[in-house]
């Protein structure tokens, strides 16, 4: 049985960034349902899903659960994993409980990245994504044209436009925020108060503290 950690928070709270850092720190693979959806072919069911995403709406629970089940069946996840962007509804959280029981895994912690709404809006407005490798950039000023990792073109996701941001925050408040109580009740919620304009390394220290780990044994 391995470690299973959920990264939870509003869009723009830093789940992707902290997830990448945790992935390196613990040597655990990260599963982002948003990335899985973005990798679907641009036609048929994939197209329908991408339209929902562009409008800041959630993909129906059954579709997300099915996709995640397929992904987690891979041997790469046998020793645990980090979930980023799942669960986002109470039915998804219940499906995760059942799936973990099937996989003989247990949920160690739900790290709740609690950032202010002003900070979230500031961050999402400056967020650009690499079309090739999905690396996320946060620009304060003028965005770069290409990815410094792979040279791919950078673009602003439709859901990162001001209208898209409002819609996603509404969805978060209605559908996802109730999970805070759900996981608090299970005793696995680890809340990290994210300071405005904090550096990702400083937030990471808070995350590790909540997980009961230091940075000294970081993997090279
Ligand atoms: P993310 O990359 O996590 O911000 O996800 C981008 C979009 O993918 C979300 O706004 C949703 O439309 C969709 N999505 C990702 N994960 C889920 C999920 N667990 N449930 C429903 N929709 C999801």
Short mmCIF file of N, CA and C in Angstrom, two decimals, residues 21-100:
data_model
loop_
_atom_site.label_atom_id
_atom_site.label_comp_id
_atom_site.label_asym_id
_atom_site.label_seq_id
_atom_site.Cartn_x
_atom_site.Cartn_y
_atom_site.Cartn_z
N UNK A 21 5.84 19.84 -7.38
CA UNK A 21 6.91 19.84 -6.37
C UNK A 21 6.81 18.60 -5.48
N UNK A 22 5.58 18.22 -5.15
CA UNK A 22 5.39 17.02 -4.31
C UNK A 22 5.80 15.75 -5.06
N UNK A 23 5.52 15.76 -6.36
CA UNK A 23 5.87 14.63 -7.22
C UNK A 23 7.38 14.37 -7.12
N UNK A 24 8.16 15.45 -7.19
CA UNK A 24 9.63 15.32 -7.11
C UNK A 24 10.05 14.94 -5.70
N UNK A 25 9.45 15.59 -4.72
CA UNK A 25 9.83 15.37 -3.33
C UNK A 25 9.63 13.92 -2.90
N UNK A 26 8.47 13.37 -3.24
CA UNK A 26 8.12 12.02 -2.77
C UNK A 26 8.34 10.94 -3.83
N UNK A 27 8.66 11.36 -5.07
CA UNK A 27 8.81 10.36 -6.14
C UNK A 27 7.50 9.65 -6.43
N UNK A 28 6.40 10.37 -6.27
CA UNK A 28 5.08 9.78 -6.53
C UNK A 28 4.50 10.38 -7.80
N UNK A 29 3.85 9.58 -8.65
CA UNK A 29 3.25 10.17 -9.85
C UNK A 29 2.04 11.03 -9.52
N UNK A 30 1.83 12.07 -10.32
CA UNK A 30 0.70 12.99 -10.12
C UNK A 30 -0.33 12.74 -11.21
N UNK A 31 -1.57 12.72 -10.83
CA UNK A 31 -2.65 12.56 -11.80
C UNK A 31 -3.50 13.81 -11.77
N UNK A 32 -3.54 14.52 -12.90
CA UNK A 32 -4.39 15.71 -13.00
C UNK A 32 -5.52 15.38 -13.97
N UNK A 33 -6.77 15.41 -13.47
CA UNK A 33 -7.89 15.08 -14.36
C UNK A 33 -8.01 16.13 -15.47
N UNK A 34 -7.68 17.40 -15.16
CA UNK A 34 -7.70 18.44 -16.19
C UNK A 34 -6.73 18.10 -17.32
N UNK A 35 -5.51 17.65 -16.96
CA UNK A 35 -4.52 17.27 -17.98
C UNK A 35 -5.00 16.07 -18.79
N UNK A 36 -5.64 15.11 -18.10
CA UNK A 36 -6.14 13.91 -18.81
C UNK A 36 -7.18 14.34 -19.85
N UNK A 37 -8.05 15.28 -19.46
CA UNK A 37 -9.07 15.76 -20.41
C UNK A 37 -8.44 16.52 -21.56
N UNK A 38 -7.44 17.35 -21.25
CA UNK A 38 -6.82 18.15 -22.32
C UNK A 38 -6.09 17.25 -23.32
N UNK A 39 -5.70 16.05 -22.88
CA UNK A 39 -4.96 15.14 -23.77
C UNK A 39 -5.91 14.31 -24.66
N UNK A 40 -7.23 14.43 -24.41
CA UNK A 40 -8.18 13.64 -25.23
C UNK A 40 -8.19 14.17 -26.65
N UNK A 41 -8.48 13.29 -27.64
CA UNK A 41 -8.55 13.77 -29.02
C UNK A 41 -9.64 14.84 -29.16
N UNK A 42 -9.41 15.72 -30.12
CA UNK A 42 -10.26 16.90 -30.33
C UNK A 42 -11.58 16.60 -31.03
N UNK A 43 -12.10 15.41 -30.87
CA UNK A 43 -13.32 15.04 -31.61
C UNK A 43 -14.20 14.17 -30.73
N UNK A 44 -15.44 13.97 -31.14
CA UNK A 44 -16.37 13.10 -30.42
C UNK A 44 -16.51 13.51 -28.97
N UNK A 45 -16.40 12.51 -28.05
CA UNK A 45 -16.58 12.77 -26.62
C UNK A 45 -15.55 13.79 -26.12
N UNK A 46 -14.34 13.74 -26.69
CA UNK A 46 -13.28 14.67 -26.30
C UNK A 46 -13.69 16.10 -26.57
N UNK A 47 -14.36 16.32 -27.70
CA UNK A 47 -14.77 17.68 -28.08
C UNK A 47 -15.83 18.20 -27.10
N UNK A 48 -16.79 17.33 -26.76
CA UNK A 48 -17.85 17.71 -25.80
C UNK A 48 -17.24 18.14 -24.48
N UNK A 49 -16.27 17.35 -24.02
CA UNK A 49 -15.62 17.63 -22.74
C UNK A 49 -14.87 18.96 -22.82
N UNK A 50 -14.18 19.18 -23.94
CA UNK A 50 -13.42 20.43 -24.05
C UNK A 50 -14.33 21.65 -24.07
N UNK A 51 -15.55 21.48 -24.61
CA UNK A 51 -16.50 22.61 -24.59
C UNK A 51 -16.95 22.92 -23.16
N UNK A 52 -17.19 21.88 -22.38
CA UNK A 52 -17.57 22.09 -20.97
C UNK A 52 -16.44 22.81 -20.23
N UNK A 53 -15.22 22.36 -20.48
CA UNK A 53 -14.06 22.96 -19.82
C UNK A 53 -13.92 24.43 -20.19
N UNK A 54 -14.13 24.73 -21.47
CA UNK A 54 -13.97 26.11 -21.94
C UNK A 54 -14.98 27.02 -21.27
N UNK A 55 -16.14 26.48 -20.87
CA UNK A 55 -17.16 27.30 -20.21
C UNK A 55 -17.01 27.32 -18.70
N UNK A 56 -16.00 26.68 -18.20
CA UNK A 56 -15.79 26.69 -16.74
C UNK A 56 -16.76 25.77 -16.01
N UNK A 57 -17.42 24.86 -16.75
CA UNK A 57 -18.35 23.91 -16.10
C UNK A 57 -17.60 22.63 -15.79
N UNK A 58 -18.19 21.82 -14.91
CA UNK A 58 -17.56 20.55 -14.60
C UNK A 58 -17.97 19.50 -15.62
N UNK A 59 -17.09 18.58 -15.88
CA UNK A 59 -17.39 17.41 -16.71
C UNK A 59 -18.25 16.48 -15.84
N UNK A 60 -19.27 15.81 -16.41
CA UNK A 60 -20.14 14.95 -15.59
C UNK A 60 -19.34 13.91 -14.78
N UNK A 61 -19.82 13.68 -13.55
CA UNK A 61 -19.11 12.79 -12.62
C UNK A 61 -18.74 11.45 -13.25
N UNK A 62 -19.73 10.80 -13.95
CA UNK A 62 -19.46 9.45 -14.47
C UNK A 62 -18.26 9.45 -15.42
N UNK A 63 -18.17 10.51 -16.23
CA UNK A 63 -17.08 10.57 -17.22
C UNK A 63 -15.72 10.71 -16.54
N UNK A 64 -15.69 11.59 -15.51
CA UNK A 64 -14.41 11.81 -14.81
C UNK A 64 -13.99 10.54 -14.08
N UNK A 65 -14.97 9.91 -13.44
CA UNK A 65 -14.65 8.72 -12.63
C UNK A 65 -14.15 7.60 -13.53
N UNK A 66 -14.81 7.43 -14.68
CA UNK A 66 -14.41 6.37 -15.61
C UNK A 66 -12.97 6.60 -16.10
N UNK A 67 -12.68 7.85 -16.45
CA UNK A 67 -11.34 8.18 -16.96
C UNK A 67 -10.28 7.94 -15.88
N UNK A 68 -10.60 8.34 -14.66
CA UNK A 68 -9.64 8.19 -13.58
C UNK A 68 -9.40 6.71 -13.25
N UNK A 69 -10.48 5.93 -13.29
CA UNK A 69 -10.37 4.49 -13.03
C UNK A 69 -9.41 3.86 -14.02
N UNK A 70 -9.58 4.20 -15.29
CA UNK A 70 -8.70 3.65 -16.35
C UNK A 70 -7.26 4.03 -16.08
N UNK A 71 -7.05 5.28 -15.71
CA UNK A 71 -5.69 5.77 -15.49
C UNK A 71 -5.04 5.07 -14.29
N UNK A 72 -5.79 4.97 -13.20
CA UNK A 72 -5.21 4.43 -11.96
C UNK A 72 -4.98 2.92 -12.02
N UNK A 73 -5.54 2.27 -13.05
CA UNK A 73 -5.32 0.82 -13.20
C UNK A 73 -3.88 0.55 -13.67
N UNK A 74 -3.16 1.59 -14.13
CA UNK A 74 -1.79 1.40 -14.62
C UNK A 74 -0.84 1.08 -13.47
N UNK A 75 0.16 0.27 -13.76
CA UNK A 75 1.06 -0.18 -12.68
C UNK A 75 1.87 0.97 -12.08
N UNK A 76 2.01 2.05 -12.83
CA UNK A 76 2.80 3.20 -12.33
C UNK A 76 2.25 3.75 -11.02
N UNK A 77 0.98 3.47 -10.73
CA UNK A 77 0.35 4.07 -9.54
C UNK A 77 0.28 3.11 -8.34
N UNK A 78 0.89 1.92 -8.52
CA UNK A 78 0.81 0.90 -7.47
C UNK A 78 1.30 1.37 -6.12
N UNK A 79 2.34 2.22 -6.16
CA UNK A 79 2.91 2.67 -4.88
C UNK A 79 2.37 4.01 -4.41
N UNK A 80 1.22 4.36 -4.93
CA UNK A 80 0.59 5.60 -4.51
C UNK A 80 0.65 6.67 -5.58
N UNK A 81 0.00 7.79 -5.31
CA UNK A 81 -0.09 8.86 -6.30
C UNK A 81 -0.63 10.14 -5.63
N UNK A 82 -0.49 11.22 -6.40
CA UNK A 82 -1.00 12.52 -5.95
C UNK A 82 -2.13 12.91 -6.90
N UNK A 83 -3.29 13.21 -6.36
CA UNK A 83 -4.41 13.61 -7.20
C UNK A 83 -4.52 15.13 -7.22
N UNK A 84 -4.60 15.68 -8.42
CA UNK A 84 -4.70 17.14 -8.59
C UNK A 84 -5.95 17.44 -9.41
N UNK A 85 -6.94 18.04 -8.75
CA UNK A 85 -8.17 18.40 -9.49
C UNK A 85 -9.27 17.35 -9.39
N UNK A 86 -9.05 16.35 -8.60
CA UNK A 86 -10.05 15.31 -8.34
C UNK A 86 -9.95 14.92 -6.87
N UNK A 87 -11.04 14.78 -6.15
CA UNK A 87 -12.43 14.97 -6.54
C UNK A 87 -12.83 16.45 -6.52
N UNK A 88 -13.90 16.76 -7.27
CA UNK A 88 -14.42 18.12 -7.31
C UNK A 88 -15.88 18.17 -6.90
N UNK A 89 -16.49 17.02 -6.60
CA UNK A 89 -17.89 16.98 -6.12
C UNK A 89 -17.97 15.89 -5.05
N UNK A 90 -19.05 15.95 -4.26
CA UNK A 90 -19.21 14.92 -3.23
C UNK A 90 -19.35 13.51 -3.87
N UNK A 91 -20.17 13.34 -4.94
CA UNK A 91 -20.22 12.00 -5.55
C UNK A 91 -18.84 11.51 -6.01
N UNK A 92 -18.00 12.42 -6.51
CA UNK A 92 -16.64 12.00 -6.92
C UNK A 92 -15.83 11.54 -5.71
N UNK A 93 -16.01 12.24 -4.58
CA UNK A 93 -15.26 11.86 -3.37
C UNK A 93 -15.69 10.47 -2.91
N UNK A 94 -16.99 10.19 -3.02
CA UNK A 94 -17.48 8.86 -2.61
C UNK A 94 -16.95 7.80 -3.57
N UNK A 95 -16.92 8.14 -4.88
CA UNK A 95 -16.38 7.19 -5.86
C UNK A 95 -14.90 6.93 -5.59
N UNK A 96 -14.20 7.96 -5.15
CA UNK A 96 -12.77 7.79 -4.84
C UNK A 96 -12.60 6.84 -3.65
N UNK A 97 -13.45 7.00 -2.63
CA UNK A 97 -13.37 6.09 -1.48
C UNK A 97 -13.51 4.63 -1.94
N UNK A 98 -14.49 4.40 -2.83
CA UNK A 98 -14.73 3.03 -3.31
C UNK A 98 -13.55 2.54 -4.16
N UNK A 99 -13.04 3.42 -5.01
CA UNK A 99 -11.94 3.04 -5.90
C UNK A 99 -10.67 2.71 -5.09
N UNK A 100 -10.41 3.51 -4.07
CA UNK A 100 -9.22 3.26 -3.25
C UNK A 100 -9.34 1.92 -2.52
#
